[in-house]
XYZ file of C-alpha atoms in Angstrom:
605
model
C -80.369 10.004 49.095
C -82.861 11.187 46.623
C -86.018 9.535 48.167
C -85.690 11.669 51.094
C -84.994 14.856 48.937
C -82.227 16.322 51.215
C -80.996 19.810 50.833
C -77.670 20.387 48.730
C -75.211 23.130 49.465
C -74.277 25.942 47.489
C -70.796 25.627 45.876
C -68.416 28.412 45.353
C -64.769 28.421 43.983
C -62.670 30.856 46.356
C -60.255 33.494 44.867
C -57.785 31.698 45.965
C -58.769 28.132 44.621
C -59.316 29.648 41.101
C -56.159 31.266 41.116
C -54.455 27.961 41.664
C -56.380 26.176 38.862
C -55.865 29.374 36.911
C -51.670 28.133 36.573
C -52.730 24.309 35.720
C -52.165 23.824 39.672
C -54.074 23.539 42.819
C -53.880 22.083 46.362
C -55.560 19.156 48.693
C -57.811 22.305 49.766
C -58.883 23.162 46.333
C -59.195 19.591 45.612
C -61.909 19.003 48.428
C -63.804 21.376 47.100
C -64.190 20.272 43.966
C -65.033 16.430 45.264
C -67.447 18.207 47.030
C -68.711 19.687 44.326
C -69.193 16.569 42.619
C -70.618 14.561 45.431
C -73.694 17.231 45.242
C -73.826 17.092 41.647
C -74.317 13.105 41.501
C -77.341 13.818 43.998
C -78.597 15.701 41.890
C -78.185 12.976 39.123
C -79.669 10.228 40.971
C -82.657 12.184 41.634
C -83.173 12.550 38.343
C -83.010 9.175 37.556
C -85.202 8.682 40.504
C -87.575 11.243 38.812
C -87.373 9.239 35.564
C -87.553 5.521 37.027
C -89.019 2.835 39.265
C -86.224 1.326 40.757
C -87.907 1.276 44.360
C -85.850 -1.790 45.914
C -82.380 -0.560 45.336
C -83.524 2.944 46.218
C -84.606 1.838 49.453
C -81.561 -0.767 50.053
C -79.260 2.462 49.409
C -81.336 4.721 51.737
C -81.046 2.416 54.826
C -77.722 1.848 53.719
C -76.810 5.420 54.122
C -78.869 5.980 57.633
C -76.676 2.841 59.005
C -73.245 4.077 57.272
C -73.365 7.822 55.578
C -69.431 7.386 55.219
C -69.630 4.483 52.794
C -72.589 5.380 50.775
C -70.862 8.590 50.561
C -67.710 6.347 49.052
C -69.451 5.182 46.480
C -71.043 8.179 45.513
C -68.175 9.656 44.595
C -66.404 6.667 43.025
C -65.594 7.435 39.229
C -67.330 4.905 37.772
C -70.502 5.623 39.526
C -70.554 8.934 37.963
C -70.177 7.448 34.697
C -72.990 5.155 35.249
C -75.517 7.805 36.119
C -74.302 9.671 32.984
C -74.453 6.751 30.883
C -78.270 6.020 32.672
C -79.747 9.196 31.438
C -78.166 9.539 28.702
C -80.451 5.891 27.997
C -83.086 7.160 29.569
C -83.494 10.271 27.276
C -82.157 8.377 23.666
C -78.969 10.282 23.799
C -76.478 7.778 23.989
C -74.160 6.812 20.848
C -74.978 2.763 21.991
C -77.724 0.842 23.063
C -76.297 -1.656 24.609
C -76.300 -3.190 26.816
C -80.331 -3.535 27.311
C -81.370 -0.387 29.467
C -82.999 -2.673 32.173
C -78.964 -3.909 32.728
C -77.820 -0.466 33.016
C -80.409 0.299 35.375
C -80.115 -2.522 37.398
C -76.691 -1.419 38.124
C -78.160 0.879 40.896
C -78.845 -2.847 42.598
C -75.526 -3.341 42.170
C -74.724 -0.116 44.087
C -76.944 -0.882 46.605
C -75.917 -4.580 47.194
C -72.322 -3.071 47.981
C -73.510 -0.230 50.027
C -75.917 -2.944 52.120
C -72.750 -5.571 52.582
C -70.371 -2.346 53.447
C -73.067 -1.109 55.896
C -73.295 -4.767 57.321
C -77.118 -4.630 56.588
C -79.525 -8.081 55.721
C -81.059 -7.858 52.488
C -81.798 -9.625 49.469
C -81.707 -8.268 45.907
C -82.211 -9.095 41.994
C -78.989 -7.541 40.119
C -77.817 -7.713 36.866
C -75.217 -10.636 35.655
C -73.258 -9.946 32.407
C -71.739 -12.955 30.783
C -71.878 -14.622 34.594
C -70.138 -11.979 36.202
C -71.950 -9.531 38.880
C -69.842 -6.005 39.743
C -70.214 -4.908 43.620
C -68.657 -1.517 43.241
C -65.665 -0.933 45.383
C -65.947 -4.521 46.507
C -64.999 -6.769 43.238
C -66.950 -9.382 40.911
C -68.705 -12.047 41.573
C -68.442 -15.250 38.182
C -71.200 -17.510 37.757
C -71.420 -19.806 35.037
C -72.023 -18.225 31.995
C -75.398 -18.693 30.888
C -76.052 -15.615 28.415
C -75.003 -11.915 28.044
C -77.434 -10.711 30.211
C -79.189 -12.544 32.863
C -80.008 -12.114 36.512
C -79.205 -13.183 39.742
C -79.689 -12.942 43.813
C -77.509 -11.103 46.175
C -78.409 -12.233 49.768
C -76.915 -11.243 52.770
C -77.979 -12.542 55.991
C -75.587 -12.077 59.706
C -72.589 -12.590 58.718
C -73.318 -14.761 55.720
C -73.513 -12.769 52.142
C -73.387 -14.787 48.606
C -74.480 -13.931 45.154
C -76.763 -16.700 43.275
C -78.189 -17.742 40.303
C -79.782 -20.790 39.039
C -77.526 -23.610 39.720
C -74.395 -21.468 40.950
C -73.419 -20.153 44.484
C -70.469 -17.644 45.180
C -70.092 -17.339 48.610
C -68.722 -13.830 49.637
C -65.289 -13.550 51.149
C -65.478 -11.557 54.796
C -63.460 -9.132 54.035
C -64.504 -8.890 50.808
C -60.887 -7.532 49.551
C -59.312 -11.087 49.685
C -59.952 -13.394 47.063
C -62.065 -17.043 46.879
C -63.544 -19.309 44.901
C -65.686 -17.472 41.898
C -64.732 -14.052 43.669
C -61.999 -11.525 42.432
C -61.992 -8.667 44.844
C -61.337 -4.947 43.789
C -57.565 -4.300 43.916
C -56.512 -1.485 46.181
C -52.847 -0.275 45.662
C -51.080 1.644 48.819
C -47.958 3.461 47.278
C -45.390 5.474 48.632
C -43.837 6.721 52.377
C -45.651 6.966 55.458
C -47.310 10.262 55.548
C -47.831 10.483 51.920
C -49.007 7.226 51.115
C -51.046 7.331 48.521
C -54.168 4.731 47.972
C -55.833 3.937 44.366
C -58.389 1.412 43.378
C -57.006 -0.522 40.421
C -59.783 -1.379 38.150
C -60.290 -4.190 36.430
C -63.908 -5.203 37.179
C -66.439 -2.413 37.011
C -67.840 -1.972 33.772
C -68.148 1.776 33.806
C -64.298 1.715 34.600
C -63.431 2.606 30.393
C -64.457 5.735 28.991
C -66.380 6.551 27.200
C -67.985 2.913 26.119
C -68.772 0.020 28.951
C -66.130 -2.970 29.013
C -67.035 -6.463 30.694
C -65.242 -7.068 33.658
C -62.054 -8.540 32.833
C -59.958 -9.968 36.438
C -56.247 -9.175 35.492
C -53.741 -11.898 35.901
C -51.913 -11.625 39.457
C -48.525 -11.294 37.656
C -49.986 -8.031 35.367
C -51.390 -6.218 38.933
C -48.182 -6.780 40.408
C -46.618 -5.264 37.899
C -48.929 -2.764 37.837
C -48.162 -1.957 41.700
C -44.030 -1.712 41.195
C -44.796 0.400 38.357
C -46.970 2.669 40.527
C -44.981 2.859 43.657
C -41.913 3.721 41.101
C -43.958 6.919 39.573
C -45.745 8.053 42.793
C -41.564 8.077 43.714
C -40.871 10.262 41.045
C -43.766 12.581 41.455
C -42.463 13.128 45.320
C -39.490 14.265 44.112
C -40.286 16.310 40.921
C -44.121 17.641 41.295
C -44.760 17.099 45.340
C -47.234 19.845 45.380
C -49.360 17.876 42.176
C -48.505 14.567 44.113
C -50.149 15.386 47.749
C -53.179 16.867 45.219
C -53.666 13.646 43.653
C -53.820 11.620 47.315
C -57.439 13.263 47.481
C -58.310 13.554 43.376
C -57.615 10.629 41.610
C -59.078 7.724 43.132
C -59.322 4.593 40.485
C -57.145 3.650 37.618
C -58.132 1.036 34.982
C -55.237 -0.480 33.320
C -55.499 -1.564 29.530
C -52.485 -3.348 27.618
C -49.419 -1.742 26.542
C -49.262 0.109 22.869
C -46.444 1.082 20.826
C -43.430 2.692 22.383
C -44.435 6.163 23.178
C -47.546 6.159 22.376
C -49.565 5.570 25.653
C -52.882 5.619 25.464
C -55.018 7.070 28.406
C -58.596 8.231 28.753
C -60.827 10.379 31.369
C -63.993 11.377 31.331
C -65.959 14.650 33.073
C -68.907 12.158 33.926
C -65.927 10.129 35.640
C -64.213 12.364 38.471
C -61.347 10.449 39.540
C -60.535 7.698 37.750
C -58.889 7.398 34.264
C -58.014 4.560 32.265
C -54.110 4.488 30.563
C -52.612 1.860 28.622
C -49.545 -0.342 30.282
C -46.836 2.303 30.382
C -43.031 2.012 28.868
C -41.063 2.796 32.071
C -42.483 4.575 35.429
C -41.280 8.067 34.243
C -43.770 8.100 31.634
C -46.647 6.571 34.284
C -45.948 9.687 36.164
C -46.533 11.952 32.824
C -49.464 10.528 32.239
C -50.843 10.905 35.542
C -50.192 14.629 35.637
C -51.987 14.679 32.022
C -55.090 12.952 33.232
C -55.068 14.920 36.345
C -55.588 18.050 34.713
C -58.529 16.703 33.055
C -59.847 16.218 35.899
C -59.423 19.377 37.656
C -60.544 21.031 34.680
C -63.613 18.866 34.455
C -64.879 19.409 38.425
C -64.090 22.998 37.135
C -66.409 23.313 34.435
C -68.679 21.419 36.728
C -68.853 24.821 38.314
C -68.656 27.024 36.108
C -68.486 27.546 32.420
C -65.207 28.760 30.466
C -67.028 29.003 27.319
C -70.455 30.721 25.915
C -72.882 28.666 23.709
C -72.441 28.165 20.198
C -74.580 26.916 17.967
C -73.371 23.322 16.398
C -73.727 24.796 12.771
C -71.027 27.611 13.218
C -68.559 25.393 15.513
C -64.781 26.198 14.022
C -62.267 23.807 14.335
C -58.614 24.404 15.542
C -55.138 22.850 15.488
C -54.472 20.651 18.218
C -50.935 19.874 18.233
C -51.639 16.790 20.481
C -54.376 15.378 18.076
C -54.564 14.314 14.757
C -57.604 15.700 14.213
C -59.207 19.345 14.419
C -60.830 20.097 17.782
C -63.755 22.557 18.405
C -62.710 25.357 21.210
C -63.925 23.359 24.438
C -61.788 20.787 23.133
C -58.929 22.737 22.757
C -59.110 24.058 25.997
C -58.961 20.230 27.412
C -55.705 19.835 25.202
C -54.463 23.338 26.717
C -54.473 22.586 30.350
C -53.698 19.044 30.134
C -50.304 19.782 28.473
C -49.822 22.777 30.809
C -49.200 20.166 33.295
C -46.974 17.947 31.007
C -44.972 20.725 30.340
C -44.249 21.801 33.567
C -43.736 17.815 34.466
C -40.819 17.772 32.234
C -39.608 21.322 33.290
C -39.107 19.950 36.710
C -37.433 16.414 35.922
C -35.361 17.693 33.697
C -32.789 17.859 36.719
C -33.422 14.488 37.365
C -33.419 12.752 34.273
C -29.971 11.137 34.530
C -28.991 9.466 31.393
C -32.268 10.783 29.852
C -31.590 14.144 30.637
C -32.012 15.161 26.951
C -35.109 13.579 26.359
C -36.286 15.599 28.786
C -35.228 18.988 28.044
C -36.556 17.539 24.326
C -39.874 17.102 25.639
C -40.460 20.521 27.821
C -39.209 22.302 24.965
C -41.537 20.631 22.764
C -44.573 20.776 24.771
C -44.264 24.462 25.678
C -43.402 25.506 21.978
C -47.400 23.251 21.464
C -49.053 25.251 24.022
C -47.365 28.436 23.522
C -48.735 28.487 20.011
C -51.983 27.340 20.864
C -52.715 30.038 23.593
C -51.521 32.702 21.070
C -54.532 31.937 18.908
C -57.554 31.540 21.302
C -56.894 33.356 24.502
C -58.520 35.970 23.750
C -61.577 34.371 21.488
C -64.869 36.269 22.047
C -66.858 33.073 23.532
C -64.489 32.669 26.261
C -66.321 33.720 29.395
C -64.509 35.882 31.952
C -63.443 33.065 33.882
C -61.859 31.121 30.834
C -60.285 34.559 29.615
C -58.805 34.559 33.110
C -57.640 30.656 33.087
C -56.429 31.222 29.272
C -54.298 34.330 29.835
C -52.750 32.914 33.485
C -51.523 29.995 31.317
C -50.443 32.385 28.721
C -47.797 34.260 30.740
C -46.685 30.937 32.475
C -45.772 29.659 29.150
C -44.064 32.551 28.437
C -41.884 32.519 31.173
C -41.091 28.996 30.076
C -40.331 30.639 26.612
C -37.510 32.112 28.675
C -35.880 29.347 30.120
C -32.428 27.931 28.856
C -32.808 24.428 26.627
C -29.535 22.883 24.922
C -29.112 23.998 21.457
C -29.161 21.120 19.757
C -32.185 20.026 21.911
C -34.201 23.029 21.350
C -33.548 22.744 17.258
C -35.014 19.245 17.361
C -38.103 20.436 19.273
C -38.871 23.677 16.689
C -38.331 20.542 13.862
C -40.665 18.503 15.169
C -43.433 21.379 16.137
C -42.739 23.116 13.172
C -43.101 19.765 10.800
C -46.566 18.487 12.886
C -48.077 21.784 11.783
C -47.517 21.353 8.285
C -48.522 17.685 8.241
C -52.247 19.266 9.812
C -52.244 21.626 7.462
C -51.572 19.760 4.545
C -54.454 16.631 6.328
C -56.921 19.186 6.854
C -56.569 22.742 5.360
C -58.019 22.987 2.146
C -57.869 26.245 -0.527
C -60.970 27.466 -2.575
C -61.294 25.254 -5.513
C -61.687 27.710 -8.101
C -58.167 29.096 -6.647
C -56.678 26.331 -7.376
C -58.204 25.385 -10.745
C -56.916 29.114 -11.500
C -53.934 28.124 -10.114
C -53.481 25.210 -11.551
C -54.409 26.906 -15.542
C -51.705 29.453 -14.637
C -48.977 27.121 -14.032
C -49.748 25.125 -17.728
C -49.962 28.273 -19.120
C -46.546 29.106 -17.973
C -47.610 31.971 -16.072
C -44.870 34.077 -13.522
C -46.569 33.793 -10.487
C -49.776 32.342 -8.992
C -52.417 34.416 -8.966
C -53.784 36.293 -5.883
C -56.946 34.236 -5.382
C -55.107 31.582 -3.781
C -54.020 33.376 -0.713
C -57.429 33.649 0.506
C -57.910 31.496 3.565
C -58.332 27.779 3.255
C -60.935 25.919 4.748
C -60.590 23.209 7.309
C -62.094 20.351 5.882
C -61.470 16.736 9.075
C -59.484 14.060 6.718
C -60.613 10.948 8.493
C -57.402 9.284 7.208
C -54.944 11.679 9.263
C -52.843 9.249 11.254
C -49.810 9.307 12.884
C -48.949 12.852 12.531
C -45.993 12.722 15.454
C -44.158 10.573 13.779
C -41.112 12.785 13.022
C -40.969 13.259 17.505
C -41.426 9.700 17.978
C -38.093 9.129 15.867
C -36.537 11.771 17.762
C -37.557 10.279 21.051
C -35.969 6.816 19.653
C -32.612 9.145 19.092
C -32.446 10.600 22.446
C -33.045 7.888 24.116
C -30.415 5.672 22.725
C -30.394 2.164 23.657
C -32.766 2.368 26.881
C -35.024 -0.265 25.046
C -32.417 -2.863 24.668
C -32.206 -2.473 21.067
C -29.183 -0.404 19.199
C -30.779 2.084 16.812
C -30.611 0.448 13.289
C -28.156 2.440 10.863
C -30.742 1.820 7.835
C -33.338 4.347 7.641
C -36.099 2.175 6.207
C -35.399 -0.375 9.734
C -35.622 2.759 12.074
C -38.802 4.237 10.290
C -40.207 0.815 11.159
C -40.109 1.401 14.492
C -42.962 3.916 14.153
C -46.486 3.445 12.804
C -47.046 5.985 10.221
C -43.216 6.968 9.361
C -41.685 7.346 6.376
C -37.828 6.948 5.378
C -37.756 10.767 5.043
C -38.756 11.032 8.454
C -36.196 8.235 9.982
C -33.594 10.902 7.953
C -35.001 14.420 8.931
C -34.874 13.233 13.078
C -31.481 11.445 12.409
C -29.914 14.630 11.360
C -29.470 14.244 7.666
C -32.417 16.614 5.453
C -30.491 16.792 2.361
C -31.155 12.779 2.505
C -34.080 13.566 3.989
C -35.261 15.613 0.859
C -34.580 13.075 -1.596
C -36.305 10.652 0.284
C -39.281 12.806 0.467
C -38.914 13.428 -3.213
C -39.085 9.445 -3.913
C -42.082 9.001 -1.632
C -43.903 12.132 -3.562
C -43.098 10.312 -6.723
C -44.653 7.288 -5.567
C -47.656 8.526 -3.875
C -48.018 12.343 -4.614
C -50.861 12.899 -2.377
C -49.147 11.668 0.909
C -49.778 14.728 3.104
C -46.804 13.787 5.231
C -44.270 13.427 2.546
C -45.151 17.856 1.269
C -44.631 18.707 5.126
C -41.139 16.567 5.426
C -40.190 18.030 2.247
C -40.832 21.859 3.230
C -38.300 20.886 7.137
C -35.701 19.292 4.894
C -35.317 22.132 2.400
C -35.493 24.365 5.349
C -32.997 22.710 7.391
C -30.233 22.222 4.395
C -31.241 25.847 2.656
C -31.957 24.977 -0.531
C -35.053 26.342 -2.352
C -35.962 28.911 -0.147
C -39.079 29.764 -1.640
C -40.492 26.360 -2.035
C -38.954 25.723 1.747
C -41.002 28.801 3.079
C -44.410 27.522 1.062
C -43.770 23.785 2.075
C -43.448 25.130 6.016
C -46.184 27.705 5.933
C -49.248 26.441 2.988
C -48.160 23.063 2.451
C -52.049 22.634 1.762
C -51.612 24.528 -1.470
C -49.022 22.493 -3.341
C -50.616 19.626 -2.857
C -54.329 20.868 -4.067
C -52.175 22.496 -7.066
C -50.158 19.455 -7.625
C -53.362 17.311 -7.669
C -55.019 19.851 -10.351
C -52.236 20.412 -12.358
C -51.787 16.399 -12.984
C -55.265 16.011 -13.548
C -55.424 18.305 -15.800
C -52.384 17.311 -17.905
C -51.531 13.939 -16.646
C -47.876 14.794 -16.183
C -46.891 15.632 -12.632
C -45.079 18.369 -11.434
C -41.546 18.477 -9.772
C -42.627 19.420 -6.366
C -40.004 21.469 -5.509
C -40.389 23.192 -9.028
C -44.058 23.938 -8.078
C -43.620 24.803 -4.899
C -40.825 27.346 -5.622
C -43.800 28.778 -8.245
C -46.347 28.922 -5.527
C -44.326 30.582 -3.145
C -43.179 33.405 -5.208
C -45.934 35.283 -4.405
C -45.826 36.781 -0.683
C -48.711 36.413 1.716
């Protein structure tokens, strides 16, 4: 521990491990050496924080703890949301964190909290003064203790004497179960799942207590209901099934690399929601899931966040740059732009979502299409993406290395055969997310457009030149919802697997998704020439709605009409609606759209 200053090892990434994480992959082998990894670098944390703080009864409670039993103290060392703890501790500690709150003396007193567990684990008698927030007291890897609730933050007494171990506080006893997993009066114990065969069994803490189990903000502890972690379980044991079959390699990996998940409630259909952190090795929090197949997905997801985090834990992928000149890409995953370390997140996550569907696509059964839907898509997405930055001057030789492995993987995927019909929906929907970005958060020069705008009133032939020059990204904080074209496809290939017939009306089935329009319900249905009237109505409405120009530009692609606004639409959707915008301002009659941008694309790039 850090009081007695031991001496860390050097840690170095074989050939061999590198080359694994290099394809998105990498074994139990590779996988211990990362954990490793982060085991030294969290001794390295807490001596900072030793450096930085008086803390001297917890640090001694954890220091005999770890002379009795190295193994557990080890445990929780390594335990997720202990390394988002120490994080969120100096982060406090040096007035870098986004919140201050809770007060700093409760996140500090969580290392009492570490050190109570580490004591009880070790079988040790001590007494200690821990934190209590809103009556409940977190003994990581053991559970929560809930007092009566006598104030956000207050304190209380764990004592553990023989055999004997409770936690107090003024008025309140909760005596501590022995073994602590098992549940009593005013104590909820630490759920720990065992899924799967004998021999690949795998074990997972399921979190619902610690409150550096979300990421990146604290959450109270909040005990789940027995009914939700049972649920919780079948789902589980039902994905961990389905990752034996399709991804065994990525399966045995994850036995040793992702150690806690912290459920949250279920979102709209398709839309999980799930969360890791770098400071948080292991764990990751995801949102209640719509059917085990997509629990496995979003495992492999948030497992290559985490290898790529104990990765850059090592070494970097990227050179410095300066937070004045940071550029911002298209992320086909996000609504928003991402700077290039981001990207690179995005990049190797969906790497391994790609290859998730690639493999279950012979597996899917009645779903079969949604599958090859889905590895088409996601391939197309990081195809695209790797085209544009693998060879961008800050990577550093390792990240050229990582970028450019991924790069001809993809490309073999390019290869591989997908249905027709499949494959057309999948260049739809990439194509038509692109131009919804674009049209968010590309804007042209102003005085291009204000030239631009003067030539069309004028009744000039073409545009003039100054509006090709590159447009600047400019974050629209109201970009939502920009998959909503593939969510409606995903409704379409999956038929009636949610109980529910899909609705002949396209208003009813764009109400399915947040964020869609009846133009989209039409353009994933199969119908653009309805598609592009809709689009036309919605434009007429509300000429400014971003996702209405990028609908318009698929549906006059798909039915052939208007070439020249359909190319413009596709490719610079940005510029018919800056144009559009100036051109009614100026004159208060708005264009046609399709009018304009038949005008605007007239000129060749």
């Amino acid at each position: 521990m850090p009081a007695e200053r031991p001496s860390l090892p050097r840690h170095r990434l074989p050939l061999d491990s590198l080359a694994e994480l290099a394809l998105g992959e990498g074994g139990t082998a590779t996988l211990e050496l990362l954990l490793g990894a982060e085991r030294s670098r969290r001794l390295l944390l807490l001596r900072m924080l030793d450096d930085a703080t008086d803390l001297a009864p917890a640090w001694d409670l954890l220091s005999e703890a770890q002379r009795r039993a190295p193994a557990v103290v080890d445990e929780l060392l390594v335990y997720p949301q202990t390394g988002m703890w120490l994080a969120t501790a100096l982060r406090r500690i040096r007035g870098t964190a986004e919140r201050d709150d809770p007060p700093l003396w409760v996140v500090l007193g969580h290392l009492a909290c570490l050190a109570s567990a580490a004591g009880l684990r070790a079988g040790l008698d001590f007494t200690i003064e821990v934190p209590a927030r809103y009556g409940r007291v977190t003994l990581p890897t053991l559970g929560c203790a809930v007092l009566p609730d006598s104030g956000p933050w207050t304190k209380a007494v764990v004592r553990s004497v023989g055999a004997s171990a409770r936690v107090e506080a003024p008025g309140a006893t909760v005596v501590l179960p022995r073994p602590s997993h098992v549940g009593a009066p005013g104590w909820h114990p630490l759920r720990r799942l065992e899924v799967g065969p004998a021999g690949r069994r795998w074990t997972v803490a399921l979190d619902d207590v610690d409150p550096y189990r979300t990421y990146p903000d604290q959450t109270e502890p909040r005990p789940l209901p027995k009914e939700t972690a049972d649920q919780w379980r079948d789902l589980l044991e039902q994905a961990w099934a389905v990752l034996l079959r399709d991804r065994p390699g990525t399966a045995e990996a994850m036995r040793r690399g992702l150690l806690s998940l912290t459920p949250s409630p279920a979102r709209e259909r398709f839309r999980p929601r799930s969360v890791t952190s770098e400071d948080a090795f292991g764990g990751l929090e995801a949102s209640e899931p719509d059917d085990p197949v997509q629990l496995a997905v979003t495992l492999v997801h948030e497992f290559q966040h985490t290898k790529l985090g104990g990765l850059l834990h090592l070494t970097p992928l990227t050179t410095h740059e300066p937070a004045t000149a940071t550029p911002l890409w298209y992320a086909p995953w996000r609504d928003d732009p991402r700077p290039l370390d981001g990207l690179l997140q995005g990049i190797y996550a969906f790497v391994g979502v790609a290859g998730f569907w690639r493999a279950h696509r012979g597996a899917a059964g009645p779903r079969t299409a949604l599958a090859h839907f889905e590895f088409a898509l996601w391939r197309e997405h990081v195809a695209t993406v790797l085209e544009r930055v693998h060879d961008h001057p800050r990577l550093t030789p390792v990240g050229r290395t990582l970028l450019n492995t991924l790069r001809d993987r993809c490309a073999q995927w390019l290869g591989e055969p997908v249905p027709a019909e499949t494959l057309a929906l999948a260049g739809l929907c990439a194509a038509e997310h692109a131009a919804r970005w674009r049209a968010h958060h590309l804007r042209p020069p102003a005085p291009a457009v204000a030239e631009a705008a003067d030539a069309w009133r004028a009744g000039a032939s073409e545009p003039p030149p100054s509006l090709t020059a590159e447009p600047d990204v400019v974050p629209d904080l109201s970009a939502r919802w920009l998959d909503s074209v593939s969510m409606l496809v995903r409704y379409r290939l999956a038929g009636e697997d949610d109980g529910r017939p899909a609705p002949e009306e396209p208003e009813k089935a764009a109400a399915r998704v947040t964020g869609a329009l009846t133009g989209d319900a039409l353009l994933a249905a199969g119908d653009p020439a309805a598609a592009g009237l809709a689009y036309a109505d919605h434009l007429a409405a509300e000429p400014q709605r971003p996702a209405a120009w990028a609908g318009l530009g698929q549906a006059l692609t798909a039915t052939g009409a208007h070439p020249s606004a359909a190319r413009l639409l596709r490719e610079r959707p940005e510029r018919a609606r800056a144009v559009h915008r100036a051109v009614t301002e100026a004159g208060g009659t708005a264009p046609d759209p399709v009018r304009l941008a038949t005008w605007l694309g007239g000129r060749g790039d």
